[in-house]
JSON list of C-alpha atoms in Angstrom, two decimals:
[
{"chain": "A", "resi": 20, "resn": "GLU", "atom": "CA", "xyz": [-19.19, -1.74, 39.69]},
{"chain": "A", "resi": 21, "resn": "THR", "atom": "CA", "xyz": [-16.36, -1.62, 37.16]},
{"chain": "A", "resi": 22, "resn": "GLY", "atom": "CA", "xyz": [-17.07, -2.13, 33.48]},
{"chain": "A", "resi": 23, "resn": "VAL", "atom": "CA", "xyz": [-15.14, -4.15, 30.94]},
{"chain": "A", "resi": 24, "resn": "THR", "atom": "CA", "xyz": [-11.67, -2.81, 30.20]},
{"chain": "A", "resi": 25, "resn": "GLN", "atom": "CA", "xyz": [-9.66, -3.77, 27.16]},
{"chain": "A", "resi": 26, "resn": "SER", "atom": "CA", "xyz": [-5.99, -3.11, 26.49]},
{"chain": "A", "resi": 27, "resn": "PRO", "atom": "CA", "xyz": [-4.31, -1.83, 24.49]},
{"chain": "A", "resi": 28, "resn": "THR", "atom": "CA", "xyz": [-6.74, 0.47, 22.70]},
{"chain": "A", "resi": 29, "resn": "HIS", "atom": "CA", "xyz": [-4.72, 0.56, 19.50]},
{"chain": "A", "resi": 30, "resn": "LEU", "atom": "CA", "xyz": [-1.98, -1.67, 18.17]},
{"chain": "A", "resi": 31, "resn": "ILE", "atom": "CA", "xyz": [0.04, -1.93, 14.98]},
{"chain": "A", "resi": 32, "resn": "LYS", "atom": "CA", "xyz": [1.76, -5.22, 14.17]},
{"chain": "A", "resi": 33, "resn": "THR", "atom": "CA", "xyz": [3.64, -6.66, 11.22]},
{"chain": "A", "resi": 34, "resn": "ARG", "atom": "CA", "xyz": [2.39, -9.64, 9.25]},
{"chain": "A", "resi": 35, "resn": "GLY", "atom": "CA", "xyz": [3.68, -12.88, 10.79]},
{"chain": "A", "resi": 36, "resn": "GLN", "atom": "CA", "xyz": [3.98, -11.46, 14.30]},
{"chain": "A", "resi": 37, "resn": "GLN", "atom": "CA", "xyz": [2.02, -12.56, 17.33]},
{"chain": "A", "resi": 38, "resn": "VAL", "atom": "CA", "xyz": [-0.28, -10.38, 19.44]},
{"chain": "A", "resi": 39, "resn": "THR", "atom": "CA", "xyz": [-1.95, -10.63, 22.85]},
{"chain": "A", "resi": 40, "resn": "LEU", "atom": "CA", "xyz": [-5.05, -8.60, 23.68]},
{"chain": "A", "resi": 41, "resn": "ARG", "atom": "CA", "xyz": [-6.39, -8.31, 27.20]},
{"chain": "A", "resi": 42, "resn": "CYS", "atom": "CA", "xyz": [-9.81, -7.93, 28.74]},
{"chain": "A", "resi": 43, "resn": "SER", "atom": "CA", "xyz": [-10.85, -7.47, 32.34]},
{"chain": "A", "resi": 44, "resn": "SER", "atom": "CA", "xyz": [-14.40, -8.59, 32.92]},
{"chain": "A", "resi": 45, "resn": "GLN", "atom": "CA", "xyz": [-16.99, -6.71, 34.90]},
{"chain": "A", "resi": 46, "resn": "SER", "atom": "CA", "xyz": [-17.04, -7.51, 38.59]},
{"chain": "A", "resi": 47, "resn": "GLY", "atom": "CA", "xyz": [-19.17, -10.59, 39.27]},
{"chain": "A", "resi": 48, "resn": "HIS", "atom": "CA", "xyz": [-19.06, -11.83, 35.67]},
{"chain": "A", "resi": 49, "resn": "ASN", "atom": "CA", "xyz": [-17.67, -15.31, 35.00]},
{"chain": "A", "resi": 50, "resn": "THR", "atom": "CA", "xyz": [-18.13, -15.47, 31.22]},
{"chain": "A", "resi": 51, "resn": "VAL", "atom": "CA", "xyz": [-16.05, -13.64, 28.64]},
{"chain": "A", "resi": 52, "resn": "SER", "atom": "CA", "xyz": [-16.48, -13.73, 24.90]},
{"chain": "A", "resi": 53, "resn": "TRP", "atom": "CA", "xyz": [-14.38, -12.26, 22.11]},
{"chain": "A", "resi": 54, "resn": "TYR", "atom": "CA", "xyz": [-15.52, -10.84, 18.79]},
{"chain": "A", "resi": 55, "resn": "GLN", "atom": "CA", "xyz": [-13.79, -9.61, 15.64]},
{"chain": "A", "resi": 56, "resn": "GLN", "atom": "CA", "xyz": [-15.32, -6.69, 13.81]},
{"chain": "A", "resi": 57, "resn": "ALA", "atom": "CA", "xyz": [-13.94, -5.92, 10.37]},
{"chain": "A", "resi": 58, "resn": "LEU", "atom": "CA", "xyz": [-14.52, -2.45, 8.97]},
{"chain": "A", "resi": 59, "resn": "GLY", "atom": "CA", "xyz": [-18.15, -2.00, 7.96]},
{"chain": "A", "resi": 60, "resn": "GLN", "atom": "CA", "xyz": [-19.22, -5.39, 9.27]},
{"chain": "A", "resi": 61, "resn": "GLY", "atom": "CA", "xyz": [-21.00, -6.67, 12.34]},
{"chain": "A", "resi": 62, "resn": "PRO", "atom": "CA", "xyz": [-18.93, -8.41, 15.03]},
{"chain": "A", "resi": 63, "resn": "GLN", "atom": "CA", "xyz": [-18.15, -12.09, 14.50]},
{"chain": "A", "resi": 64, "resn": "PHE", "atom": "CA", "xyz": [-17.93, -14.52, 17.42]},
{"chain": "A", "resi": 65, "resn": "ILE", "atom": "CA", "xyz": [-14.40, -15.85, 18.03]},
{"chain": "A", "resi": 66, "resn": "PHE", "atom": "CA", "xyz": [-14.82, -17.83, 21.26]},
{"chain": "A", "resi": 67, "resn": "GLN", "atom": "CA", "xyz": [-16.22, -17.74, 24.76]},
{"chain": "A", "resi": 68, "resn": "TYR", "atom": "CA", "xyz": [-14.79, -18.72, 28.13]},
{"chain": "A", "resi": 69, "resn": "TYR", "atom": "CA", "xyz": [-16.77, -19.76, 31.16]},
{"chain": "A", "resi": 70, "resn": "ARG", "atom": "CA", "xyz": [-14.92, -20.31, 34.43]},
{"chain": "A", "resi": 71, "resn": "GLU", "atom": "CA", "xyz": [-11.56, -20.69, 32.67]},
{"chain": "A", "resi": 72, "resn": "GLU", "atom": "CA", "xyz": [-12.78, -23.22, 30.09]},
{"chain": "A", "resi": 73, "resn": "GLU", "atom": "CA", "xyz": [-13.54, -22.53, 26.44]},
{"chain": "A", "resi": 74, "resn": "ASN", "atom": "CA", "xyz": [-17.23, -23.33, 25.96]},
{"chain": "A", "resi": 75, "resn": "GLY", "atom": "CA", "xyz": [-17.90, -22.16, 22.44]},
{"chain": "A", "resi": 76, "resn": "ARG", "atom": "CA", "xyz": [-15.93, -21.24, 19.35]},
{"chain": "A", "resi": 77, "resn": "GLY", "atom": "CA", "xyz": [-16.75, -19.54, 16.09]},
{"chain": "A", "resi": 78, "resn": "ASN", "atom": "CA", "xyz": [-15.30, -20.16, 12.66]},
{"chain": "A", "resi": 79, "resn": "PHE", "atom": "CA", "xyz": [-11.75, -18.97, 13.39]},
{"chain": "A", "resi": 80, "resn": "PRO", "atom": "CA", "xyz": [-8.51, -20.90, 12.81]},
{"chain": "A", "resi": 81, "resn": "PRO", "atom": "CA", "xyz": [-6.47, -22.37, 15.67]},
{"chain": "A", "resi": 82, "resn": "ARG", "atom": "CA", "xyz": [-3.99, -19.49, 15.51]},
{"chain": "A", "resi": 83, "resn": "PHE", "atom": "CA", "xyz": [-6.68, -17.59, 17.42]},
{"chain": "A", "resi": 84, "resn": "SER", "atom": "CA", "xyz": [-6.45, -18.83, 20.99]},
{"chain": "A", "resi": 85, "resn": "GLY", "atom": "CA", "xyz": [-7.43, -17.59, 24.39]},
{"chain": "A", "resi": 86, "resn": "LEU", "atom": "CA", "xyz": [-7.22, -17.90, 28.11]},
{"chain": "A", "resi": 87, "resn": "GLN", "atom": "CA", "xyz": [-9.38, -17.01, 31.04]},
{"chain": "A", "resi": 88, "resn": "PHE", "atom": "CA", "xyz": [-7.79, -16.48, 34.43]},
{"chain": "A", "resi": 89, "resn": "PRO", "atom": "CA", "xyz": [-9.11, -17.26, 37.92]},
{"chain": "A", "resi": 90, "resn": "ASN", "atom": "CA", "xyz": [-10.21, -13.63, 38.29]},
{"chain": "A", "resi": 91, "resn": "TYR", "atom": "CA", "xyz": [-12.17, -14.11, 35.03]},
{"chain": "A", "resi": 92, "resn": "SER", "atom": "CA", "xyz": [-10.06, -11.68, 33.04]},
{"chain": "A", "resi": 93, "resn": "SER", "atom": "CA", "xyz": [-9.12, -12.98, 29.63]},
{"chain": "A", "resi": 94, "resn": "GLU", "atom": "CA", "xyz": [-6.56, -12.87, 26.85]},
{"chain": "A", "resi": 95, "resn": "LEU", "atom": "CA", "xyz": [-6.92, -13.30, 23.11]},
{"chain": "A", "resi": 96, "resn": "ASN", "atom": "CA", "xyz": [-3.77, -14.45, 21.34]},
{"chain": "A", "resi": 97, "resn": "VAL", "atom": "CA", "xyz": [-3.32, -14.38, 17.59]},
{"chain": "A", "resi": 98, "resn": "ASN", "atom": "CA", "xyz": [-0.28, -16.04, 16.03]},
{"chain": "A", "resi": 99, "resn": "ALA", "atom": "CA", "xyz": [1.14, -15.59, 12.53]},
{"chain": "A", "resi": 100, "resn": "LEU", "atom": "CA", "xyz": [-0.80, -12.39, 11.94]},
{"chain": "A", "resi": 101, "resn": "GLU", "atom": "CA", "xyz": [-2.29, -11.83, 8.51]},
{"chain": "A", "resi": 102, "resn": "LEU", "atom": "CA", "xyz": [-3.37, -8.57, 6.90]},
{"chain": "A", "resi": 103, "resn": "ASP", "atom": "CA", "xyz": [-7.02, -9.70, 7.15]},
{"chain": "A", "resi": 104, "resn": "ASP", "atom": "CA", "xyz": [-6.69, -9.86, 10.92]},
{"chain": "A", "resi": 105, "resn": "SER", "atom": "CA", "xyz": [-6.83, -6.06, 10.95]},
{"chain": "A", "resi": 106, "resn": "ALA", "atom": "CA", "xyz": [-10.05, -5.31, 12.82]},
{"chain": "A", "resi": 107, "resn": "LEU", "atom": "CA", "xyz": [-11.61, -4.07, 16.02]},
{"chain": "A", "resi": 108, "resn": "TYR", "atom": "CA", "xyz": [-11.50, -6.81, 18.65]},
{"chain": "A", "resi": 109, "resn": "LEU", "atom": "CA", "xyz": [-14.28, -6.62, 21.19]},
{"chain": "A", "resi": 110, "resn": "CYS", "atom": "CA", "xyz": [-14.58, -8.35, 24.51]},
{"chain": "A", "resi": 111, "resn": "ALA", "atom": "CA", "xyz": [-17.85, -8.78, 26.38]},
{"chain": "A", "resi": 112, "resn": "SER", "atom": "CA", "xyz": [-18.48, -10.22, 29.82]},
{"chain": "A", "resi": 113, "resn": "SER", "atom": "CA", "xyz": [-21.55, -11.70, 31.36]},
{"chain": "A", "resi": 114, "resn": "GLY", "atom": "CA", "xyz": [-22.73, -13.20, 34.60]},
{"chain": "A", "resi": 115, "resn": "GLY", "atom": "CA", "xyz": [-24.40, -15.89, 32.51]},
{"chain": "A", "resi": 116, "resn": "GLY", "atom": "CA", "xyz": [-25.17, -15.22, 28.86]},
{"chain": "A", "resi": 117, "resn": "ARG", "atom": "CA", "xyz": [-28.91, -15.12, 29.30]},
{"chain": "A", "resi": 118, "resn": "TYR", "atom": "CA", "xyz": [-28.47, -12.14, 31.66]},
{"chain": "A", "resi": 119, "resn": "GLY", "atom": "CA", "xyz": [-26.92, -9.98, 28.99]},
{"chain": "A", "resi": 120, "resn": "TYR", "atom": "CA", "xyz": [-23.47, -8.72, 28.19]},
{"chain": "A", "resi": 121, "resn": "THR", "atom": "CA", "xyz": [-21.31, -5.72, 29.03]},
{"chain": "A", "resi": 122, "resn": "PHE", "atom": "CA", "xyz": [-18.92, -4.65, 26.30]},
{"chain": "A", "resi": 123, "resn": "GLY", "atom": "CA", "xyz": [-15.44, -3.22, 26.33]},
{"chain": "A", "resi": 124, "resn": "SER", "atom": "CA", "xyz": [-14.39, -0.37, 24.07]},
{"chain": "A", "resi": 125, "resn": "GLY", "atom": "CA", "xyz": [-12.34, -2.65, 21.88]},
{"chain": "A", "resi": 126, "resn": "THR", "atom": "CA", "xyz": [-8.78, -2.94, 20.65]},
{"chain": "A", "resi": 127, "resn": "ARG", "atom": "CA", "xyz": [-8.10, -1.65, 17.15]},
{"chain": "A", "resi": 128, "resn": "LEU", "atom": "CA", "xyz": [-5.48, -3.97, 15.59]},
{"chain": "A", "resi": 129, "resn": "THR", "atom": "CA", "xyz": [-3.78, -2.97, 12.37]},
{"chain": "A", "resi": 130, "resn": "VAL", "atom": "CA", "xyz": [-1.56, -5.51, 10.61]},
{"chain": "A", "resi": 131, "resn": "VAL", "atom": "CA", "xyz": [0.85, -4.08, 8.06]},
{"chain": "B", "resi": 8, "resn": "LYS", "atom": "CA", "xyz": [-28.73, -16.19, 4.84]},
{"chain": "B", "resi": 9, "resn": "ASN", "atom": "CA", "xyz": [-27.54, -14.56, 8.06]},
{"chain": "B", "resi": 10, "resn": "GLU", "atom": "CA", "xyz": [-29.10, -15.67, 11.31]},
{"chain": "B", "resi": 11, "resn": "VAL", "atom": "CA", "xyz": [-29.75, -12.02, 12.21]},
{"chain": "B", "resi": 12, "resn": "GLU", "atom": "CA", "xyz": [-30.95, -9.58, 9.57]},
{"chain": "B", "resi": 13, "resn": "GLN", "atom": "CA", "xyz": [-31.35, -5.86, 10.09]},
{"chain": "B", "resi": 14, "resn": "SER", "atom": "CA", "xyz": [-33.07, -3.26, 7.98]},
{"chain": "B", "resi": 15, "resn": "PRO", "atom": "CA", "xyz": [-32.43, -0.75, 6.71]},
{"chain": "B", "resi": 16, "resn": "GLN", "atom": "CA", "xyz": [-28.64, -0.90, 6.30]},
{"chain": "B", "resi": 17, "resn": "ASN", "atom": "CA", "xyz": [-28.42, 2.87, 6.09]},
{"chain": "B", "resi": 18, "resn": "LEU", "atom": "CA", "xyz": [-30.87, 5.48, 7.29]},
{"chain": "B", "resi": 19, "resn": "THR", "atom": "CA", "xyz": [-30.72, 9.26, 6.98]},
{"chain": "B", "resi": 20, "resn": "ALA", "atom": "CA", "xyz": [-33.20, 11.40, 8.87]},
{"chain": "B", "resi": 21, "resn": "GLN", "atom": "CA", "xyz": [-33.85, 15.01, 9.72]},
{"chain": "B", "resi": 22, "resn": "GLU", "atom": "CA", "xyz": [-33.67, 16.12, 13.32]},
{"chain": "B", "resi": 23, "resn": "GLY", "atom": "CA", "xyz": [-36.95, 15.49, 15.06]},
{"chain": "B", "resi": 24, "resn": "GLU", "atom": "CA", "xyz": [-38.06, 12.57, 12.91]},
{"chain": "B", "resi": 25, "resn": "PHE", "atom": "CA", "xyz": [-39.30, 9.27, 14.33]},
{"chain": "B", "resi": 26, "resn": "ILE", "atom": "CA", "xyz": [-36.95, 6.42, 13.46]},
{"chain": "B", "resi": 27, "resn": "THR", "atom": "CA", "xyz": [-37.49, 2.68, 13.29]},
{"chain": "B", "resi": 28, "resn": "ILE", "atom": "CA", "xyz": [-34.84, 0.03, 12.83]},
{"chain": "B", "resi": 29, "resn": "ASN", "atom": "CA", "xyz": [-35.90, -3.58, 12.38]},
{"chain": "B", "resi": 30, "resn": "CYS", "atom": "CA", "xyz": [-34.27, -6.87, 13.30]},
{"chain": "B", "resi": 31, "resn": "SER", "atom": "CA", "xyz": [-35.35, -10.37, 12.29]},
{"chain": "B", "resi": 32, "resn": "TYR", "atom": "CA", "xyz": [-33.68, -13.55, 13.44]},
{"chain": "B", "resi": 33, "resn": "SER", "atom": "CA", "xyz": [-33.99, -17.19, 12.51]},
{"chain": "B", "resi": 34, "resn": "VAL", "atom": "CA", "xyz": [-32.67, -18.99, 15.60]},
{"chain": "B", "resi": 35, "resn": "GLY", "atom": "CA", "xyz": [-34.06, -19.67, 19.05]},
{"chain": "B", "resi": 36, "resn": "ILE", "atom": "CA", "xyz": [-32.99, -17.01, 21.48]},
{"chain": "B", "resi": 37, "resn": "SER", "atom": "CA", "xyz": [-33.06, -16.34, 25.19]},
{"chain": "B", "resi": 38, "resn": "ALA", "atom": "CA", "xyz": [-32.79, -12.57, 24.77]},
{"chain": "B", "resi": 39, "resn": "LEU", "atom": "CA", "xyz": [-31.86, -9.81, 22.35]},
{"chain": "B", "resi": 40, "resn": "HIS", "atom": "CA", "xyz": [-29.60, -6.80, 22.72]},
{"chain": "B", "resi": 41, "resn": "TRP", "atom": "CA", "xyz": [-29.88, -3.50, 20.92]},
{"chain": "B", "resi": 42, "resn": "LEU", "atom": "CA", "xyz": [-26.43, -1.95, 20.80]},
{"chain": "B", "resi": 43, "resn": "GLN", "atom": "CA", "xyz": [-25.04, 1.42, 19.79]},
{"chain": "B", "resi": 44, "resn": "GLN", "atom": "CA", "xyz": [-21.62, 1.96, 18.27]},
{"chain": "B", "resi": 45, "resn": "HIS", "atom": "CA", "xyz": [-20.16, 5.34, 17.40]},
{"chain": "B", "resi": 46, "resn": "PRO", "atom": "CA", "xyz": [-17.59, 5.49, 14.57]},
{"chain": "B", "resi": 47, "resn": "GLY", "atom": "CA", "xyz": [-14.35, 3.85, 15.61]},
{"chain": "B", "resi": 48, "resn": "GLY", "atom": "CA", "xyz": [-15.74, 3.24, 19.07]},
{"chain": "B", "resi": 49, "resn": "GLY", "atom": "CA", "xyz": [-16.74, 0.40, 21.30]},
{"chain": "B", "resi": 50, "resn": "ILE", "atom": "CA", "xyz": [-20.21, -0.91, 21.83]},
{"chain": "B", "resi": 51, "resn": "VAL", "atom": "CA", "xyz": [-22.78, 0.20, 24.38]},
{"chain": "B", "resi": 52, "resn": "SER", "atom": "CA", "xyz": [-25.79, -1.91, 25.21]},
{"chain": "B", "resi": 53, "resn": "LEU", "atom": "CA", "xyz": [-29.00, 0.15, 24.95]},
{"chain": "B", "resi": 54, "resn": "PHE", "atom": "CA", "xyz": [-31.44, -2.60, 25.84]},
{"chain": "B", "resi": 55, "resn": "MET", "atom": "CA", "xyz": [-31.61, -6.27, 26.58]},
{"chain": "B", "resi": 56, "resn": "LEU", "atom": "CA", "xyz": [-35.08, -7.74, 26.21]},
{"chain": "B", "resi": 57, "resn": "SER", "atom": "CA", "xyz": [-36.69, -11.14, 26.02]},
{"chain": "B", "resi": 58, "resn": "SER", "atom": "CA", "xyz": [-40.34, -10.11, 25.73]},
{"chain": "B", "resi": 59, "resn": "GLY", "atom": "CA", "xyz": [-42.59, -7.12, 25.30]},
{"chain": "B", "resi": 60, "resn": "LYS", "atom": "CA", "xyz": [-41.27, -3.60, 25.29]},
{"chain": "B", "resi": 61, "resn": "LYS", "atom": "CA", "xyz": [-38.71, -1.43, 27.05]},
{"chain": "B", "resi": 62, "resn": "LYS", "atom": "CA", "xyz": [-38.35, 2.34, 27.08]},
{"chain": "B", "resi": 63, "resn": "HIS", "atom": "CA", "xyz": [-35.42, 4.52, 28.04]},
{"chain": "B", "resi": 64, "resn": "GLY", "atom": "CA", "xyz": [-35.73, 8.21, 27.36]},
{"chain": "B", "resi": 65, "resn": "ARG", "atom": "CA", "xyz": [-36.40, 8.67, 23.65]},
{"chain": "B", "resi": 66, "resn": "LEU", "atom": "CA", "xyz": [-35.57, 5.05, 22.85]},
{"chain": "B", "resi": 67, "resn": "ILE", "atom": "CA", "xyz": [-38.13, 2.25, 22.71]},
{"chain": "B", "resi": 68, "resn": "ALA", "atom": "CA", "xyz": [-37.41, -1.39, 21.93]},
{"chain": "B", "resi": 69, "resn": "THR", "atom": "CA", "xyz": [-40.00, -4.07, 21.24]},
{"chain": "B", "resi": 70, "resn": "ILE", "atom": "CA", "xyz": [-39.74, -7.77, 20.60]},
{"chain": "B", "resi": 71, "resn": "ASN", "atom": "CA", "xyz": [-42.18, -10.37, 19.26]},
{"chain": "B", "resi": 72, "resn": "ILE", "atom": "CA", "xyz": [-40.76, -13.78, 20.12]},
{"chain": "B", "resi": 73, "resn": "GLN", "atom": "CA", "xyz": [-43.36, -15.67, 18.06]},
{"chain": "B", "resi": 74, "resn": "GLU", "atom": "CA", "xyz": [-42.55, -13.65, 14.94]},
{"chain": "B", "resi": 75, "resn": "LYS", "atom": "CA", "xyz": [-38.81, -13.56, 15.71]},
{"chain": "B", "resi": 76, "resn": "HIS", "atom": "CA", "xyz": [-38.71, -9.83, 15.20]},
{"chain": "B", "resi": 77, "resn": "SER", "atom": "CA", "xyz": [-37.61, -6.80, 17.16]},
{"chain": "B", "resi": 78, "resn": "SER", "atom": "CA", "xyz": [-37.71, -3.09, 16.51]},
{"chain": "B", "resi": 79, "resn": "LEU", "atom": "CA", "xyz": [-35.80, -0.13, 17.90]},
{"chain": "B", "resi": 80, "resn": "HIS", "atom": "CA", "xyz": [-37.57, 3.22, 17.77]},
{"chain": "B", "resi": 81, "resn": "ILE", "atom": "CA", "xyz": [-36.07, 6.64, 18.36]},
{"chain": "B", "resi": 82, "resn": "THR", "atom": "CA", "xyz": [-38.50, 9.48, 18.96]},
{"chain": "B", "resi": 83, "resn": "ALA", "atom": "CA", "xyz": [-37.57, 13.12, 18.27]},
{"chain": "B", "resi": 84, "resn": "SER", "atom": "CA", "xyz": [-34.23, 12.10, 16.73]},
{"chain": "B", "resi": 85, "resn": "HIS", "atom": "CA", "xyz": [-31.19, 14.30, 17.29]},
{"chain": "B", "resi": 86, "resn": "PRO", "atom": "CA", "xyz": [-27.83, 14.55, 15.50]},
{"chain": "B", "resi": 87, "resn": "ARG", "atom": "CA", "xyz": [-26.15, 12.98, 18.52]},
{"chain": "B", "resi": 88, "resn": "ASP", "atom": "CA", "xyz": [-28.16, 9.82, 17.80]},
{"chain": "B", "resi": 89, "resn": "SER", "atom": "CA", "xyz": [-26.03, 9.34, 14.68]},
{"chain": "B", "resi": 90, "resn": "ALA", "atom": "CA", "xyz": [-24.29, 5.98, 15.13]},
{"chain": "B", "resi": 91, "resn": "VAL", "atom": "CA", "xyz": [-24.43, 2.36, 14.07]},
{"chain": "B", "resi": 92, "resn": "TYR", "atom": "CA", "xyz": [-27.23, 0.42, 15.76]},
{"chain": "B", "resi": 93, "resn": "ILE", "atom": "CA", "xyz": [-26.69, -3.30, 16.04]},
{"chain": "B", "resi": 94, "resn": "CYS", "atom": "CA", "xyz": [-29.10, -6.05, 16.94]},
{"chain": "B", "resi": 95, "resn": "ALA", "atom": "CA", "xyz": [-27.54, -9.06, 18.67]},
{"chain": "B", "resi": 96, "resn": "VAL", "atom": "CA", "xyz": [-29.29, -12.21, 19.84]},
{"chain": "B", "resi": 97, "resn": "ILE", "atom": "CA", "xyz": [-28.29, -14.43, 22.73]},
{"chain": "B", "resi": 98, "resn": "GLY", "atom": "CA", "xyz": [-28.63, -18.11, 21.93]},
{"chain": "B", "resi": 99, "resn": "SER", "atom": "CA", "xyz": [-31.06, -20.19, 23.88]},
{"chain": "B", "resi": 100, "resn": "GLY", "atom": "CA", "xyz": [-28.97, -22.64, 25.84]},
{"chain": "B", "resi": 101, "resn": "GLY", "atom": "CA", "xyz": [-25.84, -24.63, 26.60]},
{"chain": "B", "resi": 102, "resn": "SER", "atom": "CA", "xyz": [-22.83, -23.23, 24.83]},
{"chain": "B", "resi": 103, "resn": "ASN", "atom": "CA", "xyz": [-25.22, -21.26, 22.68]},
{"chain": "B", "resi": 104, "resn": "TYR", "atom": "CA", "xyz": [-25.30, -18.34, 25.05]},
{"chain": "B", "resi": 105, "resn": "LYS", "atom": "CA", "xyz": [-23.00, -16.59, 22.62]},
{"chain": "B", "resi": 106, "resn": "LEU", "atom": "CA", "xyz": [-24.08, -13.44, 20.83]},
{"chain": "B", "resi": 107, "resn": "THR", "atom": "CA", "xyz": [-24.87, -13.41, 17.15]},
{"chain": "B", "resi": 108, "resn": "PHE", "atom": "CA", "xyz": [-24.85, -9.95, 15.61]},
{"chain": "B", "resi": 109, "resn": "GLY", "atom": "CA", "xyz": [-26.62, -8.30, 12.74]},
{"chain": "B", "resi": 110, "resn": "LYS", "atom": "CA", "xyz": [-24.52, -6.19, 10.37]},
{"chain": "B", "resi": 111, "resn": "GLY", "atom": "CA", "xyz": [-25.81, -2.98, 11.85]},
{"chain": "B", "resi": 112, "resn": "THR", "atom": "CA", "xyz": [-27.80, 0.02, 10.67]},
{"chain": "B", "resi": 113, "resn": "LEU", "atom": "CA", "xyz": [-25.90, 3.26, 10.06]},
{"chain": "B", "resi": 114, "resn": "LEU", "atom": "CA", "xyz": [-28.10, 6.13, 11.22]},
{"chain": "B", "resi": 115, "resn": "THR", "atom": "CA", "xyz": [-27.30, 9.70, 10.26]},
{"chain": "B", "resi": 116, "resn": "VAL", "atom": "CA", "xyz": [-29.46, 12.45, 11.72]},
{"chain": "B", "resi": 117, "resn": "ASN", "atom": "CA", "xyz": [-29.02, 15.81, 10.06]},
{"chain": "B", "resi": 118, "resn": "PRO", "atom": "CA", "xyz": [-29.71, 19.09, 11.87]}
]
């Protein structure tokens, strides 16, 4: 079985720009969730998608948006980037949250 | 107060020592993950457990649902165990199947 793959691994963007991060879920998993991890902190929940619908959202502004595709891969879009958006963005997939999660290696976003 | 609290925040040990990292949570959960993260790296799930105890090699994880507490133990620690260990709980239903993370415990094992 394939794991969770995130792309790109590293990214540098300028304040005000927009960015799209991608995540391919593990085979057989229909749930994808996204997390932001600032340096030295634990990951914070951004949102979760189940069968192409958002079914949970953390305390992040609307400029953080997402999509899940019919193959259950997912995108995280961030508009109007701010310096504080610099972080490691993690994606995790699940076949149903109670069955546990598989994590990607993350995308390191730097906003300058 | 965070929903998931870990202790200690930082831990330094000598190779061969027995290590314990603790996690307490204040919400209802369906399960709990212990995760490992190397500096700058992604996250690997070490265990997912909802009751009792699990063992994998030198790692042991226990959970007490009534007390809302879990522990991760590392026996015969080794420098390659140096990493951040994170406790994450899975909510107990509906849209609450999201993960809530502790802030992590930075473990350094010296040779």
